[in-house]
Amino acid sequence: MQTTKAVSMKIRMLMACWLAVGSAALAQHVPDQLNYQGILTDYHGQPTALSTNTVNFRIYDEAEGGNLIWGETHSVTTSARGLFSVILGTGALLSDSMQAANLREAFASGTLVEQRYLELQALNPNGTPQSAMLPRQRFLTAPYAFQANDSQTALANFRVTGALYAQSEGAQVGQLIMTNANGSITAAGDFVVDGYGKSNVLASFNGTSAVLSVASDALSVQGSLEVNSSWTLAGTSVFYQAVSATDPTFNKGIRVKGGIRALGGYQHLATNTTTAFSRVAAGDGFALVYLKTTDFGNNANLVITVNGIQIPLQHQPYSAGAYYSMDFENTACIPVAKGESWSVAFGSGTHSASKFDVYWIPFGY
């Protein structure tokens, strides 16, 4: 019996079909396979007709030597003219150490992914390997597949007519333009814009905020809006629900459909006390002091001190030896700047029937 050697004298067709990112949601799935055809000849260059032979297929990252990326073995049957056809990706994986688990991974993005070389090696009938076919064949691009370069890196204009999904966490977009008035961007979670954001169409956010940008100089907020840093609105702004902002600046007008609160929630710091009270203001606000006397003959002298300045809050119910039985109440609201020390304490006089309450009302938020 004459021994045959696998030599691809002529490649009738070499075509690769793969998809970088697969999804069960897609209407069609691109096969993770590659069609390969060749001709088996003997040592004399004559086609080996109507025979069955075992051929190993290997993909390397260099024309000579290099790293084995992927490989599998096929049993090929030739035609009357020695022609055989196999579908790579459907054979048995080789036992060699390989970098890719399947054909899709062999062509996935990575180092030197554009350098992929195919090597064929036939086996003798007794299973011993013959010399590999050299030189290796480099995988090149089919004419229309040049378009795939844009889909991978989007270096040029990139148009998507259907849904565009970014499944990785590090998806980055240099410039995203939506020209369809019925188009939309939907963010199920956080949508972060580090630079300047401008919208000429409606943008809807389904998270904790619902923002609609309806014109270049206006901001309309239908839901709650929370901004954790300083922000500036140059156009007219309309808010329909709660707004929480650290340091907003409005350069034009502001329309509020509901109530607006400039002061934060008050804190009740002391109740019915005669004990001296002191604090350092953590932020701008107002110290509210309430003095109450429930007996006659008291001449209580309550002193509020802010940054060294004393403000008396007094009760003197007698005059020229005459005493008056009466209940007395008095209140003072004093502005206090952030970082200033302030205190409340009884001074000279009798205050056995007097007590006071202390409140703090923060300003702004």
mmCIF file of N, CA and C in Angstrom, residues 116-221:
data_model
loop_
_atom_site.group_PDB
_atom_site.id
_atom_site.type_symbol
_atom_site.label_atom_id
_atom_site.label_comp_id
_atom_site.label_asym_id
_atom_site.label_seq_id
_atom_site.Cartn_x
_atom_site.Cartn_y
_atom_site.Cartn_z
ATOM 1 N N ARG A 116 -2.726 34.734 13.030
ATOM 2 C CA ARG A 116 -3.166 33.360 13.229
ATOM 3 C C ARG A 116 -2.772 32.551 11.991
ATOM 4 N N TYR A 117 -2.062 31.406 12.214
ATOM 5 C CA TYR A 117 -1.537 30.599 11.123
ATOM 6 C C TYR A 117 -2.032 29.168 11.286
ATOM 7 N N LEU A 118 -2.492 28.572 10.178
ATOM 8 C CA LEU A 118 -3.029 27.221 10.187
ATOM 9 C C LEU A 118 -1.967 26.238 9.707
ATOM 10 N N GLU A 119 -1.805 25.157 10.468
ATOM 11 C CA GLU A 119 -0.860 24.098 10.115
ATOM 12 C C GLU A 119 -1.613 22.774 10.014
ATOM 13 N N LEU A 120 -1.355 22.017 8.940
ATOM 14 C CA LEU A 120 -1.974 20.717 8.736
ATOM 15 C C LEU A 120 -0.917 19.623 8.886
ATOM 16 N N GLN A 121 -1.345 18.505 9.460
ATOM 17 C CA GLN A 121 -0.452 17.348 9.630
ATOM 18 C C GLN A 121 -1.271 16.078 9.475
ATOM 19 N N ALA A 122 -0.918 15.262 8.464
ATOM 20 C CA ALA A 122 -1.618 13.996 8.234
ATOM 21 C C ALA A 122 -0.977 12.893 9.063
ATOM 22 N N LEU A 123 -1.746 11.855 9.371
ATOM 23 C CA LEU A 123 -1.252 10.697 10.097
ATOM 24 C C LEU A 123 -1.163 9.499 9.161
ATOM 25 N N ASN A 124 -0.163 8.672 9.375
ATOM 26 C CA ASN A 124 -0.041 7.429 8.622
ATOM 27 C C ASN A 124 -1.151 6.469 9.049
ATOM 28 N N PRO A 125 -1.385 5.446 8.225
ATOM 29 C CA PRO A 125 -2.428 4.477 8.597
ATOM 30 C C PRO A 125 -2.204 3.847 9.958
ATOM 31 N N ASN A 126 -0.934 3.726 10.407
ATOM 32 C CA ASN A 126 -0.672 3.146 11.727
ATOM 33 C C ASN A 126 -0.772 4.180 12.850
ATOM 34 N N GLY A 127 -1.143 5.424 12.523
ATOM 35 C CA GLY A 127 -1.354 6.464 13.524
ATOM 36 C C GLY A 127 -0.155 7.335 13.803
ATOM 37 N N THR A 128 0.988 7.023 13.214
ATOM 38 C CA THR A 128 2.163 7.870 13.437
ATOM 39 C C THR A 128 2.041 9.144 12.610
ATOM 40 N N PRO A 129 2.506 10.279 13.158
ATOM 41 C CA PRO A 129 2.350 11.548 12.432
ATOM 42 C C PRO A 129 3.374 11.710 11.314
ATOM 43 N N GLN A 130 2.944 12.292 10.214
ATOM 44 C CA GLN A 130 3.848 12.693 9.140
ATOM 45 C C GLN A 130 4.361 14.112 9.424
ATOM 46 N N SER A 131 5.241 14.572 8.612
ATOM 47 C CA SER A 131 5.745 15.936 8.766
ATOM 48 C C SER A 131 4.612 16.925 8.495
ATOM 49 N N ALA A 132 4.608 18.015 9.263
ATOM 50 C CA ALA A 132 3.564 19.023 9.085
ATOM 51 C C ALA A 132 3.737 19.730 7.757
ATOM 52 N N MET A 133 2.618 20.159 7.182
ATOM 53 C CA MET A 133 2.642 20.897 5.927
ATOM 54 C C MET A 133 3.196 22.290 6.171
ATOM 55 N N LEU A 134 4.226 22.659 5.420
ATOM 56 C CA LEU A 134 4.846 23.973 5.541
ATOM 57 C C LEU A 134 4.905 24.627 4.164
ATOM 58 N N PRO A 135 4.820 25.961 4.091
ATOM 59 C CA PRO A 135 4.654 26.878 5.221
ATOM 60 C C PRO A 135 3.211 26.871 5.737
ATOM 61 N N ARG A 136 3.048 27.358 6.958
ATOM 62 C CA ARG A 136 1.702 27.508 7.504
ATOM 63 C C ARG A 136 0.925 28.560 6.717
ATOM 64 N N GLN A 137 -0.392 28.417 6.708
ATOM 65 C CA GLN A 137 -1.247 29.351 5.976
ATOM 66 C C GLN A 137 -1.802 30.392 6.951
ATOM 67 N N ARG A 138 -1.616 31.648 6.598
ATOM 68 C CA ARG A 138 -2.104 32.721 7.471
ATOM 69 C C ARG A 138 -3.583 33.003 7.193
ATOM 70 N N PHE A 139 -4.345 33.191 8.248
ATOM 71 C CA PHE A 139 -5.750 33.574 8.102
ATOM 72 C C PHE A 139 -5.807 35.047 7.715
ATOM 73 N N LEU A 140 -6.485 35.323 6.606
ATOM 74 C CA LEU A 140 -6.657 36.691 6.149
ATOM 75 C C LEU A 140 -8.141 37.038 6.099
ATOM 76 N N THR A 141 -8.422 38.291 5.795
ATOM 77 C CA THR A 141 -9.790 38.793 5.862
ATOM 78 C C THR A 141 -10.517 38.613 4.540
ATOM 79 N N ALA A 142 -11.749 38.112 4.623
ATOM 80 C CA ALA A 142 -12.627 38.131 3.456
ATOM 81 C C ALA A 142 -13.006 39.584 3.167
ATOM 82 N N PRO A 143 -13.255 39.964 1.891
ATOM 83 C CA PRO A 143 -13.437 41.389 1.542
ATOM 84 C C PRO A 143 -14.408 42.145 2.433
ATOM 85 N N TYR A 144 -15.610 41.632 2.633
ATOM 86 C CA TYR A 144 -16.594 42.408 3.396
ATOM 87 C C TYR A 144 -16.337 42.363 4.896
ATOM 88 N N ALA A 145 -15.485 41.420 5.321
ATOM 89 C CA ALA A 145 -15.202 41.310 6.757
ATOM 90 C C ALA A 145 -14.354 42.459 7.270
ATOM 91 N N PHE A 146 -13.833 43.328 6.369
ATOM 92 C CA PHE A 146 -13.127 44.522 6.846
ATOM 93 C C PHE A 146 -14.036 45.365 7.731
ATOM 94 N N GLN A 147 -15.341 45.267 7.495
ATOM 95 C CA GLN A 147 -16.289 46.025 8.302
ATOM 96 C C GLN A 147 -16.244 45.613 9.766
ATOM 97 N N ALA A 148 -15.822 44.382 10.036
ATOM 98 C CA ALA A 148 -15.759 43.897 11.420
ATOM 99 C C ALA A 148 -14.762 44.673 12.253
ATOM 100 N N ASN A 149 -13.770 45.311 11.611
ATOM 101 C CA ASN A 149 -12.802 46.097 12.368
ATOM 102 C C ASN A 149 -13.473 47.264 13.078
ATOM 103 N N ASP A 150 -14.461 47.876 12.426
ATOM 104 C CA ASP A 150 -15.182 48.978 13.058
ATOM 105 C C ASP A 150 -16.030 48.476 14.213
ATOM 106 N N SER A 151 -16.632 47.296 14.067
ATOM 107 C CA SER A 151 -17.498 46.794 15.129
ATOM 108 C C SER A 151 -16.722 46.433 16.380
ATOM 109 N N GLN A 152 -15.428 46.119 16.239
ATOM 110 C CA GLN A 152 -14.648 45.733 17.408
ATOM 111 C C GLN A 152 -14.094 46.955 18.137
ATOM 112 N N THR A 153 -13.597 47.943 17.390
ATOM 113 C CA THR A 153 -12.948 49.093 18.036
ATOM 114 C C THR A 153 -13.717 50.386 17.853
ATOM 115 N N ALA A 154 -14.653 50.438 16.869
ATOM 116 C CA ALA A 154 -15.443 51.640 16.602
ATOM 117 C C ALA A 154 -14.541 52.862 16.449
ATOM 118 N N LEU A 155 -13.418 52.703 15.682
ATOM 119 C CA LEU A 155 -12.513 53.826 15.470
ATOM 120 C C LEU A 155 -13.107 54.828 14.486
ATOM 121 N N ALA A 156 -13.952 54.348 13.584
ATOM 122 C CA ALA A 156 -14.609 55.233 12.624
ATOM 123 C C ALA A 156 -16.070 55.381 13.018
ATOM 124 N N ASN A 157 -16.876 56.006 12.137
ATOM 125 C CA ASN A 157 -18.302 56.126 12.408
ATOM 126 C C ASN A 157 -18.918 54.743 12.518
ATOM 127 N N PHE A 158 -19.744 54.552 13.501
ATOM 128 C CA PHE A 158 -20.310 53.233 13.800
ATOM 129 C C PHE A 158 -21.805 53.396 13.977
ATOM 130 N N ARG A 159 -22.596 52.760 13.120
ATOM 131 C CA ARG A 159 -24.047 52.941 13.122
ATOM 132 C C ARG A 159 -24.731 51.660 13.587
ATOM 133 N N VAL A 160 -25.630 51.805 14.532
ATOM 134 C CA VAL A 160 -26.418 50.685 15.034
ATOM 135 C C VAL A 160 -27.890 51.015 14.811
ATOM 136 N N THR A 161 -28.589 50.184 14.049
ATOM 137 C CA THR A 161 -30.000 50.448 13.766
ATOM 138 C C THR A 161 -30.916 49.784 14.786
ATOM 139 N N GLY A 162 -30.417 48.752 15.464
ATOM 140 C CA GLY A 162 -31.214 48.093 16.483
ATOM 141 C C GLY A 162 -30.713 48.430 17.870
ATOM 142 N N ALA A 163 -30.910 47.509 18.799
ATOM 143 C CA ALA A 163 -30.478 47.723 20.187
ATOM 144 C C ALA A 163 -28.976 47.520 20.300
ATOM 145 N N LEU A 164 -28.336 48.346 21.111
ATOM 146 C CA LEU A 164 -26.899 48.246 21.362
ATOM 147 C C LEU A 164 -26.709 47.898 22.833
ATOM 148 N N TYR A 165 -26.091 46.767 23.096
ATOM 149 C CA TYR A 165 -25.888 46.309 24.464
ATOM 150 C C TYR A 165 -24.400 46.346 24.795
ATOM 151 N N ALA A 166 -24.059 46.925 25.938
ATOM 152 C CA ALA A 166 -22.692 46.904 26.457
ATOM 153 C C ALA A 166 -22.710 46.060 27.719
ATOM 154 N N GLN A 167 -22.215 44.826 27.604
ATOM 155 C CA GLN A 167 -22.322 43.894 28.711
ATOM 156 C C GLN A 167 -21.156 43.980 29.680
ATOM 157 N N SER A 168 -20.042 44.572 29.270
ATOM 158 C CA SER A 168 -18.910 44.687 30.182
ATOM 159 C C SER A 168 -19.029 45.947 31.018
ATOM 160 N N GLU A 169 -18.352 45.964 32.189
ATOM 161 C CA GLU A 169 -18.436 47.098 33.094
ATOM 162 C C GLU A 169 -17.636 48.287 32.581
ATOM 163 N N GLY A 170 -16.643 48.043 31.724
ATOM 164 C CA GLY A 170 -15.764 49.120 31.294
ATOM 165 C C GLY A 170 -16.098 49.680 29.932
ATOM 166 N N ALA A 171 -17.361 49.622 29.514
ATOM 167 C CA ALA A 171 -17.734 50.147 28.209
ATOM 168 C C ALA A 171 -17.529 51.656 28.169
ATOM 169 N N GLN A 172 -16.850 52.153 27.134
ATOM 170 C CA GLN A 172 -16.557 53.567 27.019
ATOM 171 C C GLN A 172 -17.017 54.070 25.663
ATOM 172 N N VAL A 173 -17.561 55.271 25.642
ATOM 173 C CA VAL A 173 -18.045 55.887 24.417
ATOM 174 C C VAL A 173 -17.456 57.285 24.325
ATOM 175 N N GLY A 174 -16.720 57.562 23.235
ATOM 176 C CA GLY A 174 -16.164 58.901 23.067
ATOM 177 C C GLY A 174 -17.243 59.906 22.741
ATOM 178 N N GLN A 175 -18.075 59.605 21.749
ATOM 179 C CA GLN A 175 -19.196 60.473 21.393
ATOM 180 C C GLN A 175 -20.353 59.606 20.931
ATOM 181 N N LEU A 176 -21.486 59.753 21.588
ATOM 182 C CA LEU A 176 -22.683 58.992 21.251
ATOM 183 C C LEU A 176 -23.746 59.968 20.769
ATOM 184 N N ILE A 177 -24.144 59.854 19.504
ATOM 185 C CA ILE A 177 -25.101 60.780 18.899
ATOM 186 C C ILE A 177 -26.367 60.021 18.558
ATOM 187 N N MET A 178 -27.506 60.545 19.003
ATOM 188 C CA MET A 178 -28.800 59.973 18.669
ATOM 189 C C MET A 178 -29.570 60.975 17.826
ATOM 190 N N THR A 179 -29.837 60.605 16.585
ATOM 191 C CA THR A 179 -30.519 61.509 15.668
ATOM 192 C C THR A 179 -31.990 61.159 15.494
ATOM 193 N N ASN A 180 -32.396 59.990 15.913
ATOM 194 C CA ASN A 180 -33.781 59.569 15.783
ATOM 195 C C ASN A 180 -34.602 60.171 16.923
ATOM 196 N N ALA A 181 -35.611 60.926 16.586
ATOM 197 C CA ALA A 181 -36.436 61.569 17.624
ATOM 198 C C ALA A 181 -37.142 60.552 18.504
ATOM 199 N N ASN A 182 -37.363 59.338 17.980
ATOM 200 C CA ASN A 182 -38.020 58.296 18.767
ATOM 201 C C ASN A 182 -37.019 57.401 19.484
ATOM 202 N N GLY A 183 -35.734 57.691 19.328
ATOM 203 C CA GLY A 183 -34.711 56.897 19.985
ATOM 204 C C GLY A 183 -34.656 57.194 21.470
ATOM 205 N N SER A 184 -34.019 56.320 22.219
ATOM 206 C CA SER A 184 -33.939 56.517 23.663
ATOM 207 C C SER A 184 -32.710 55.811 24.204
ATOM 208 N N ILE A 185 -32.232 56.313 25.339
ATOM 209 C CA ILE A 185 -31.177 55.655 26.099
ATOM 210 C C ILE A 185 -31.796 55.258 27.433
ATOM 211 N N THR A 186 -31.749 53.983 27.745
ATOM 212 C CA THR A 186 -32.346 53.494 28.981
ATOM 213 C C THR A 186 -31.243 53.006 29.907
ATOM 214 N N ALA A 187 -31.197 53.567 31.108
ATOM 215 C CA ALA A 187 -30.218 53.157 32.111
ATOM 216 C C ALA A 187 -30.958 52.517 33.275
ATOM 217 N N ALA A 188 -30.841 51.184 33.398
ATOM 218 C CA ALA A 188 -31.529 50.488 34.478
ATOM 219 C C ALA A 188 -30.859 50.749 35.819
ATOM 220 N N GLY A 189 -29.560 51.042 35.794
ATOM 221 C CA GLY A 189 -28.827 51.348 37.017
ATOM 222 C C GLY A 189 -28.293 52.764 36.972
ATOM 223 N N ASP A 190 -27.076 52.959 37.488
ATOM 224 C CA ASP A 190 -26.472 54.282 37.511
ATOM 225 C C ASP A 190 -25.993 54.670 36.114
ATOM 226 N N PHE A 191 -26.189 55.924 35.758
ATOM 227 C CA PHE A 191 -25.716 56.468 34.489
ATOM 228 C C PHE A 191 -24.792 57.629 34.831
ATOM 229 N N VAL A 192 -23.496 57.473 34.588
ATOM 230 C CA VAL A 192 -22.493 58.430 35.042
ATOM 231 C C VAL A 192 -21.909 59.163 33.845
ATOM 232 N N VAL A 193 -21.920 60.482 33.892
ATOM 233 C CA VAL A 193 -21.316 61.322 32.866
ATOM 234 C C VAL A 193 -20.263 62.178 33.538
ATOM 235 N N ASP A 194 -18.979 61.954 33.189
ATOM 236 C CA ASP A 194 -17.902 62.710 33.813
ATOM 237 C C ASP A 194 -17.673 64.056 33.134
ATOM 238 N N GLY A 195 -18.027 64.153 31.872
ATOM 239 C CA GLY A 195 -17.817 65.400 31.147
ATOM 240 C C GLY A 195 -19.111 66.175 30.992
ATOM 241 N N TYR A 196 -19.258 66.889 29.875
ATOM 242 C CA TYR A 196 -20.435 67.714 29.616
ATOM 243 C C TYR A 196 -21.478 66.881 28.900
ATOM 244 N N GLY A 197 -22.681 66.882 29.414
ATOM 245 C CA GLY A 197 -23.761 66.127 28.792
ATOM 246 C C GLY A 197 -24.781 67.055 28.161
ATOM 247 N N LYS A 198 -25.119 66.809 26.900
ATOM 248 C CA LYS A 198 -26.087 67.636 26.186
ATOM 249 C C LYS A 198 -27.041 66.726 25.433
ATOM 250 N N SER A 199 -28.314 67.015 25.523
ATOM 251 C CA SER A 199 -29.306 66.178 24.872
ATOM 252 C C SER A 199 -30.285 67.050 24.094
ATOM 253 N N ASN A 200 -30.506 66.692 22.824
ATOM 254 C CA ASN A 200 -31.507 67.370 22.016
ATOM 255 C C ASN A 200 -32.787 66.539 21.895
ATOM 256 N N VAL A 201 -32.798 65.377 22.507
ATOM 257 C CA VAL A 201 -33.993 64.536 22.543
ATOM 258 C C VAL A 201 -34.251 64.152 23.986
ATOM 259 N N LEU A 202 -35.385 63.519 24.229
ATOM 260 C CA LEU A 202 -35.743 63.125 25.584
ATOM 261 C C LEU A 202 -34.876 61.954 26.043
ATOM 262 N N ALA A 203 -34.353 62.049 27.246
ATOM 263 C CA ALA A 203 -33.590 60.961 27.858
ATOM 264 C C ALA A 203 -34.295 60.565 29.148
ATOM 265 N N SER A 204 -34.629 59.289 29.291
ATOM 266 C CA SER A 204 -35.374 58.823 30.449
ATOM 267 C C SER A 204 -34.493 57.934 31.303
ATOM 268 N N PHE A 205 -34.483 58.192 32.628
ATOM 269 C CA PHE A 205 -33.688 57.425 33.567
ATOM 270 C C PHE A 205 -34.643 56.696 34.510
ATOM 271 N N ASN A 206 -34.519 55.370 34.586
ATOM 272 C CA ASN A 206 -35.443 54.564 35.378
ATOM 273 C C ASN A 206 -34.931 54.261 36.774
ATOM 274 N N GLY A 207 -33.848 54.907 37.215
ATOM 275 C CA GLY A 207 -33.313 54.671 38.549
ATOM 276 C C GLY A 207 -33.995 55.555 39.559
ATOM 277 N N THR A 208 -33.215 56.112 40.497
ATOM 278 C CA THR A 208 -33.801 56.943 41.553
ATOM 279 C C THR A 208 -34.158 58.328 41.049
ATOM 280 N N SER A 209 -33.710 58.699 39.863
ATOM 281 C CA SER A 209 -34.040 60.016 39.336
ATOM 282 C C SER A 209 -34.636 59.857 37.943
ATOM 283 N N ALA A 210 -35.536 60.768 37.592
ATOM 284 C CA ALA A 210 -36.124 60.780 36.263
ATOM 285 C C ALA A 210 -35.921 62.171 35.692
ATOM 286 N N VAL A 211 -34.979 62.323 34.780
ATOM 287 C CA VAL A 211 -34.607 63.621 34.248
ATOM 288 C C VAL A 211 -34.990 63.688 32.782
ATOM 289 N N LEU A 212 -35.658 64.742 32.402
ATOM 290 C CA LEU A 212 -36.006 64.968 31.010
ATOM 291 C C LEU A 212 -35.381 66.274 30.558
ATOM 292 N N SER A 213 -34.499 66.205 29.568
ATOM 293 C CA SER A 213 -33.900 67.408 29.015
ATOM 294 C C SER A 213 -34.663 67.751 27.747
ATOM 295 N N VAL A 214 -35.494 68.777 27.795
ATOM 296 C CA VAL A 214 -36.407 69.058 26.699
ATOM 297 C C VAL A 214 -35.933 70.196 25.822
ATOM 298 N N ALA A 215 -34.949 70.937 26.235
ATOM 299 C CA ALA A 215 -34.423 72.023 25.434
ATOM 300 C C ALA A 215 -32.993 72.304 25.863
ATOM 301 N N SER A 216 -32.259 73.031 25.050
ATOM 302 C CA SER A 216 -30.856 73.259 25.351
ATOM 303 C C SER A 216 -30.660 74.176 26.539
ATOM 304 N N ASP A 217 -31.672 74.951 26.933
ATOM 305 C CA ASP A 217 -31.492 75.901 28.031
ATOM 306 C C ASP A 217 -32.439 75.620 29.198
ATOM 307 N N ALA A 218 -32.968 74.391 29.289
ATOM 308 C CA ALA A 218 -33.945 74.118 30.343
ATOM 309 C C ALA A 218 -33.719 72.728 30.906
ATOM 310 N N LEU A 219 -34.059 72.569 32.173
ATOM 311 C CA LEU A 219 -34.013 71.273 32.838
ATOM 312 C C LEU A 219 -35.364 71.034 33.488
ATOM 313 N N SER A 220 -36.000 69.928 33.109
ATOM 314 C CA SER A 220 -37.289 69.574 33.675
ATOM 315 C C SER A 220 -37.138 68.261 34.416
ATOM 316 N N VAL A 221 -37.448 68.269 35.708
ATOM 317 C CA VAL A 221 -37.290 67.089 36.553
ATOM 318 C C VAL A 221 -38.664 66.606 36.975
#
